[in-house]
Tab-separated table of C-alpha atoms in Angstrom:
chain	number	residue	atom	x	y	z
I	1191	MET	CA	0.000	0.000	0.000
I	1192	ARG	CA	2.800	2.378	0.801
I	1193	CYS	CA	4.364	1.831	-2.550
I	1194	LYS	CA	1.072	2.392	-4.318
I	1195	GLN	CA	0.425	5.546	-2.283
I	1196	PHE	CA	3.897	6.814	-3.045
I	1197	LEU	CA	3.366	6.267	-6.712
I	1198	THR	CA	0.036	8.039	-6.551
I	1199	LEU	CA	1.552	11.010	-4.759
I	1200	SER	CA	4.478	11.056	-7.141
I	1201	ALA	CA	2.176	11.107	-10.089
I	1202	ALA	CA	0.219	13.978	-8.578
I	1203	THR	CA	3.433	15.823	-7.884
I	1204	LEU	CA	4.570	15.408	-11.488
I	1205	ILE	CA	1.251	16.715	-12.789
I	1206	LEU	CA	1.462	19.779	-10.517
I	1207	ALA	CA	5.074	20.445	-11.537
I	1208	ALA	CA	4.166	20.217	-15.191
I	1209	ALA	CA	1.337	22.676	-14.683
I	1210	LEU	CA	3.618	25.098	-12.886
I	1211	THR	CA	6.260	24.728	-15.583
I	1212	GLY	CA	3.670	25.490	-18.236
I	1213	CYS	CA	2.660	28.666	-16.424
I	1214	GLY	CA	6.281	29.728	-16.155
I	1215	ALA	CA	6.894	29.166	-19.858
I	1216	SER	CA	3.793	31.142	-20.742
I	1217	SER	CA	4.893	34.039	-18.531
I	1218	SER	CA	8.415	33.959	-19.996
I	1219	THR	CA	7.054	34.023	-23.543
I	1220	ALA	CA	4.812	36.992	-22.743
I	1221	SER	CA	7.712	38.898	-21.177
I	1222	SER	CA	9.896	38.155	-24.186
I	1223	ALA	CA	7.210	39.384	-26.563
I	1224	ALA	CA	6.740	42.575	-24.552
I	1225	ALA	CA	10.482	43.230	-24.503
I	1226	SER	CA	10.708	42.604	-28.237
I	1227	GLU	CA	7.840	45.011	-28.872
I	1228	ALA	CA	9.468	47.675	-26.693
I	1229	ALA	CA	12.788	47.255	-28.485
I	1230	SER	CA	11.063	47.490	-31.848
I	1231	SER	CA	9.257	50.648	-30.735
I	1232	ALA	CA	12.521	52.185	-29.508
I	1233	ALA	CA	14.261	51.308	-32.767
I	1234	SER	CA	11.434	52.881	-34.743
I	1235	SER	CA	11.675	56.012	-32.606
I	1236	VAL	CA	15.443	56.251	-33.166
I	1237	ALA	CA	14.979	55.697	-36.898
I	1238	ALA	CA	12.298	58.388	-37.054
I	1239	THR	CA	14.507	60.817	-35.129
I	1240	SER	CA	17.447	60.041	-37.410
I	1241	GLU	CA	15.305	60.503	-40.505
I	1242	ALA	CA	13.943	63.795	-39.207
I	1243	ALA	CA	17.468	65.016	-38.440
I	1244	SER	CA	18.603	63.964	-41.900
I	1245	GLU	CA	15.716	65.818	-43.530
I	1246	ALA	CA	16.505	68.903	-41.454
I	1247	ALA	CA	20.150	68.749	-42.520
I	1248	ALA	CA	19.070	68.458	-46.137
I	1249	THR	CA	16.667	71.390	-46.071
I	1250	LEU	CA	17.878	74.851	-47.069
I	1251	PRO	CA	15.789	77.594	-48.636
I	1252	ASP	CA	16.500	78.409	-52.266
I	1253	GLY	CA	19.408	80.815	-52.530
I	1254	ILE	CA	23.179	81.121	-52.786
I	1255	TYR	CA	25.408	80.266	-49.841
I	1256	THR	CA	29.064	80.038	-48.947
I	1257	ALA	CA	30.064	76.817	-47.182
I	1258	ASP	CA	33.148	75.011	-45.907
I	1259	PHE	CA	34.514	72.064	-47.891
I	1260	GLU	CA	35.999	69.600	-45.409
I	1261	THR	CA	38.009	66.560	-46.497
I	1262	ASP	CA	39.961	63.692	-44.985
I	1263	SER	CA	43.158	64.320	-46.944
I	1264	SER	CA	45.449	67.004	-48.309
I	1265	MET	CA	45.114	65.300	-51.702
I	1266	VAL	CA	41.755	66.990	-52.245
I	1267	HIS	CA	41.021	70.466	-50.903
I	1268	THR	CA	39.923	73.904	-52.000
I	1269	ASN	CA	42.335	76.291	-53.632
I	1270	GLU	CA	44.156	78.476	-51.113
I	1271	ALA	CA	42.591	81.547	-52.719
I	1272	CYS	CA	39.164	80.268	-51.639
I	1273	ASP	CA	39.977	80.018	-47.929
I	1274	GLY	CA	38.491	76.539	-47.617
I	1275	LYS	CA	35.116	77.565	-49.014
I	1276	GLY	CA	32.924	76.997	-52.036
I	1277	THR	CA	29.555	78.187	-53.319
I	1278	LEU	CA	26.372	76.272	-52.525
I	1279	THR	CA	23.400	76.939	-54.795
I	1280	VAL	CA	19.910	75.776	-53.828
I	1281	LYS	CA	17.293	75.948	-56.578
I	1282	ASP	CA	13.877	74.281	-56.419
I	1283	GLY	CA	15.152	72.365	-53.395
I	1284	GLN	CA	18.103	70.873	-55.308
I	1285	MET	CA	21.579	71.601	-53.930
I	1286	THR	CA	24.790	71.957	-55.951
I	1287	PHE	CA	28.144	72.819	-54.425
I	1288	HIS	CA	30.862	74.392	-56.581
I	1289	VAL	CA	34.426	74.074	-55.371
I	1290	SER	CA	37.652	75.296	-56.986
I	1291	LEU	CA	40.473	72.849	-56.297
I	1292	ALA	CA	44.190	73.447	-55.865
I	1293	SER	CA	45.273	72.564	-59.409
I	1294	LYS	CA	44.340	70.541	-62.498
I	1295	LYS	CA	45.647	67.258	-61.085
I	1296	ILE	CA	42.214	65.867	-60.197
I	1297	VAL	CA	40.582	65.127	-63.539
I	1298	ASN	CA	37.267	63.554	-62.456
I	1299	LEU	CA	35.122	62.984	-59.384
I	1300	TYR	CA	32.624	60.246	-58.580
I	1301	LEU	CA	29.999	60.281	-55.837
I	1302	GLY	CA	30.650	56.882	-54.319
I	1303	SER	CA	33.528	54.466	-53.904
I	1304	ALA	CA	36.609	54.099	-56.087
I	1305	ALA	CA	35.695	50.434	-56.641
I	1306	ASP	CA	32.415	51.428	-58.319
I	1307	ALA	CA	33.696	54.374	-60.346
I	1308	ASP	CA	34.891	52.578	-63.490
I	1309	ALA	CA	31.563	50.776	-63.893
I	1310	ASN	CA	29.625	54.051	-63.722
I	1311	LYS	CA	31.455	56.345	-66.113
I	1312	ALA	CA	28.232	58.143	-67.033
I	1313	ASP	CA	28.058	59.433	-63.459
I	1314	TRP	CA	31.553	60.920	-63.369
I	1315	LEU	CA	31.658	64.614	-62.533
I	1316	LEU	CA	33.480	66.638	-65.177
I	1317	PRO	CA	35.726	69.582	-64.312
I	1318	THR	CA	35.183	73.241	-65.026
I	1319	THR	CA	38.101	75.595	-65.624
I	1320	ASP	CA	38.168	78.222	-62.883
I	1321	THR	CA	40.414	81.276	-62.633
I	1322	VAL	CA	41.471	82.050	-59.061
I	1323	THR	CA	43.146	85.222	-57.833
I	1324	TYR	CA	45.735	85.007	-55.068
I	1325	SER	CA	46.430	87.607	-52.388
I	1326	ASP	CA	49.406	88.965	-54.344
I	1327	GLY	CA	47.187	89.654	-57.352
I	1328	THR	CA	48.427	86.765	-59.503
I	1329	THR	CA	45.920	84.458	-61.161
I	1330	GLU	CA	45.880	80.786	-62.087
I	1331	GLU	CA	43.578	78.402	-63.930
I	1332	VAL	CA	42.525	75.382	-61.862
I	1333	TYR	CA	39.841	72.717	-62.058
I	1334	GLY	CA	36.548	73.184	-60.263
I	1335	TYR	CA	33.589	70.840	-59.810
I	1336	ASP	CA	29.837	71.104	-59.390
I	1337	ILE	CA	28.923	68.469	-56.813
I	1338	PRO	CA	25.241	67.572	-56.316
I	1339	LEU	CA	24.287	67.239	-52.651
I	1340	THR	CA	21.462	65.558	-50.786
I	1341	ALA	CA	22.380	67.120	-47.432
I	1342	VAL	CA	24.776	69.519	-45.764
I	1343	ASP	CA	26.716	68.942	-42.548
I	1344	GLU	CA	26.980	65.217	-43.322
I	1345	ASP	CA	29.939	63.130	-44.510
I	1346	PHE	CA	29.717	61.439	-47.905
I	1347	ALA	CA	31.963	59.263	-50.052
I	1348	LEU	CA	33.773	60.947	-52.932
I	1349	ALA	CA	36.209	59.172	-55.234
I	1350	ILE	CA	38.823	61.208	-57.116
I	1351	LEU	CA	40.662	60.339	-60.324
I	1352	GLY	CA	44.201	61.646	-60.657
I	1353	THR	CA	46.278	62.280	-63.748
I	1354	LYS	CA	47.834	58.800	-63.418
I	1355	GLY	CA	44.469	57.137	-63.998
I	1356	LYS	CA	43.939	55.758	-60.490
I	1357	TRP	CA	40.857	56.298	-58.355
I	1358	TYR	CA	41.173	57.132	-54.654
I	1359	ASP	CA	38.544	56.935	-51.906
I	1360	HIS	CA	37.859	59.979	-49.749
I	1361	THR	CA	35.284	61.200	-47.264
I	1362	VAL	CA	34.213	64.823	-47.564
I	1363	SER	CA	31.469	67.122	-46.332
I	1364	VAL	CA	29.950	70.527	-46.993
I	1365	ARG	CA	29.338	72.374	-43.744
I	1366	ASN	CA	28.448	75.710	-42.162
I	1367	ALA	CA	26.389	77.069	-45.052
I	1368	GLU	CA	25.690	80.785	-44.741
I	1369	PRO	CA	23.778	83.065	-47.117
I	1370	LYS	CA	26.237	84.665	-49.480
I	1371	ALA	CA	26.619	88.401	-49.003
I	1372	GLU	CA	26.036	90.412	-52.137
I	1373	GLU	CA	29.339	91.628	-53.435
I	1374	ALA	CA	29.716	95.345	-53.911
I	1375	ALA	CA	30.148	96.412	-57.516
I	1376	GLU	CA	33.684	97.316	-58.516
I	1377	THR	CA	34.695	100.968	-58.564
I	1378	PRO	CA	34.577	102.200	-62.163
I	1379	ALA	CA	37.565	103.816	-63.844
I	1380	ASP	CA	38.225	107.507	-63.282
I	1381	GLY	CA	35.640	109.626	-65.069
I	1382	GLU	CA	32.129	111.096	-64.941
I	1383	TYR	CA	29.106	108.796	-64.579
I	1384	SER	CA	25.357	108.857	-64.057
I	1385	VAL	CA	24.025	106.709	-61.212
I	1386	ASN	CA	20.610	105.723	-59.957
I	1387	VAL	CA	20.035	106.652	-56.320
I	1388	VAL	CA	17.656	104.910	-53.909
I	1389	LEU	CA	16.876	106.777	-50.669
I	1390	GLU	CA	15.511	104.890	-47.658
I	1391	GLY	CA	14.727	105.997	-44.116
I	1392	GLY	CA	13.203	109.034	-42.483
I	1393	SER	CA	9.475	109.688	-42.685
I	1394	GLY	CA	9.291	108.777	-46.352
I	1395	ARG	CA	8.369	112.309	-47.422
I	1396	ALA	CA	11.876	113.367	-48.499
I	1397	SER	CA	13.501	112.327	-51.756
I	1398	VAL	CA	16.671	112.930	-53.757
I	1399	ASP	CA	17.165	113.447	-57.463
I	1400	SER	CA	17.853	110.286	-59.435
I	1401	PRO	CA	19.860	109.805	-61.545
I	1402	ALA	CA	22.709	111.722	-59.925
I	1403	ALA	CA	26.200	112.677	-61.063
I	1404	LEU	CA	29.085	110.478	-59.908
I	1405	THR	CA	32.722	111.529	-60.236
I	1406	VAL	CA	35.587	109.050	-59.899
I	1407	ALA	CA	39.059	110.529	-59.367
I	1408	ASP	CA	42.090	108.533	-58.262
I	1409	GLY	CA	39.742	105.626	-57.543
I	1410	ARG	CA	37.589	107.665	-55.140
I	1411	MET	CA	33.891	108.169	-55.851
I	1412	THR	CA	31.947	111.365	-55.108
I	1413	ALA	CA	28.211	111.761	-55.728
I	1414	GLY	CA	26.155	114.935	-56.129
I	1415	ILE	CA	23.037	114.683	-53.959
I	1416	VAL	CA	20.116	117.058	-54.586
I	1417	TRP	CA	17.370	116.917	-51.966
I	1418	SER	CA	13.681	117.599	-52.550
I	1419	SER	CA	13.743	120.669	-50.265
I	1420	PRO	CA	16.102	123.559	-49.398
I	1421	ASN	CA	15.939	122.785	-45.686
I	1422	TYR	CA	18.934	120.487	-45.220
I	1423	ASP	CA	21.857	122.406	-43.751
I	1424	TYR	CA	24.421	119.594	-43.447
I	1425	MET	CA	25.013	115.871	-43.977
I	1426	ILE	CA	27.211	113.437	-42.057
I	1427	VAL	CA	28.888	110.557	-43.871
I	1428	ASP	CA	31.242	108.180	-42.072
I	1429	GLY	CA	31.600	110.646	-39.214
I	1430	GLU	CA	32.464	113.621	-41.453
I	1431	LYS	CA	30.196	116.667	-41.809
I	1432	TYR	CA	29.466	118.025	-45.314
I	1433	LEU	CA	27.891	121.431	-46.010
I	1434	PRO	CA	25.707	122.348	-48.988
I	1435	THR	CA	27.475	123.397	-52.179
I	1436	ASN	CA	24.687	125.878	-53.068
I	1437	THR	CA	22.932	128.816	-51.400
I	1438	GLU	CA	19.741	128.850	-53.465
I	1439	GLY	CA	17.318	126.121	-54.467
I	1440	ASN	CA	17.078	122.638	-53.056
I	1441	SER	CA	19.917	121.551	-50.791
I	1442	THR	CA	22.801	120.058	-52.771
I	1443	PHE	CA	25.791	118.145	-51.401
I	1444	GLU	CA	28.838	116.345	-52.684
I	1445	ILE	CA	29.503	113.266	-50.571
I	1446	PRO	CA	31.922	110.323	-50.793
I	1447	VAL	CA	30.564	106.957	-51.933
I	1448	ALA	CA	32.281	103.916	-50.446
I	1449	ALA	CA	30.858	101.337	-52.861
I	1450	LEU	CA	28.261	100.896	-55.568
I	1451	GLY	CA	25.339	98.583	-54.917
I	1452	THR	CA	25.775	98.758	-51.137
I	1453	PRO	CA	23.581	100.951	-48.871
I	1454	LEU	CA	25.515	103.963	-47.556
I	1455	SER	CA	24.419	105.206	-44.114
I	1456	VAL	CA	24.123	108.995	-43.891
I	1457	VAL	CA	22.647	111.595	-41.566
I	1458	ALA	CA	20.917	114.705	-42.909
I	1459	ASP	CA	19.990	117.643	-40.683
I	1460	THR	CA	16.759	119.435	-41.544
I	1461	VAL	CA	15.659	122.871	-40.333
I	1462	ALA	CA	12.132	122.555	-41.728
I	1463	MET	CA	10.720	121.992	-38.238
I	1464	SER	CA	10.719	124.352	-35.277
I	1465	THR	CA	14.009	122.839	-34.125
I	1466	PRO	CA	16.683	121.202	-36.317
I	1467	HIS	CA	16.535	117.413	-36.527
I	1468	GLU	CA	19.170	114.939	-37.643
I	1469	ILE	CA	17.529	112.142	-39.635
I	1470	GLU	CA	19.151	108.840	-40.575
I	1471	TYR	CA	18.938	107.591	-44.165
I	1472	THR	CA	20.622	105.128	-46.486
I	1473	LEU	CA	21.596	105.886	-50.081
I	1474	THR	CA	22.283	103.123	-52.602
I	1475	PHE	CA	24.042	103.990	-55.872
I	1476	THR	CA	24.027	101.877	-59.026
I	1477	LEU	CA	25.422	102.710	-62.441
I	1478	ASN	CA	22.921	103.411	-65.205
């Protein structure tokens, strides 16, 4: 009887253990599934964040920018006259970066690896011939390239082909894009010119004659400014005071012009009111 009872108890014990084991396995499976789901959710979140960051890096408003061209080697770099920079153009959301290189020793570029370049000749980037001007005034013709970009501030693979016919792998990037400042027009040769004048500032009631006379002597520009009233008794330009050149008619001045195409800040004092008032304006001169 004892043996039979033992066997009966043992059998019951085995059944209970199996049931408990089954519960444990079920709980373990559920925990594993939950952990897997959490990991998948985290991965999706990271991927979404990465994609959003990538899209942000790729987005620039249409316009012209200057940007740094950074490379992993002295074999490929901007010409010294360019101070490490190139021109980034964004048009209809498409970005193209133009860089002038150090010489004509890099004859082609390929966006990708050197191993893939030969099989994709149609995608090689062809050089332009750029003229650079050094600080001592000398010039040189070098090769430049227009490189299409999908993003700024991100590294990308760029293979270069040298004059010996061998491709080399490099990692480069275009960074720190800033809107390009409009360059002031060059000073014209000595002589007499007619220029358009745009006046901004003040109350908007005053005006100046346009076109105006511009004199260039020894590389220095002087403009004749005729106001719309006789009530201006002096002007200040770059800290210097200028008096009218006439005693009758609308106030007329001869003032220096630092650059064409760039707003020139001036102050004009008017006596039209009960007390004199200095009023700030800008004048912009452009050749007819």
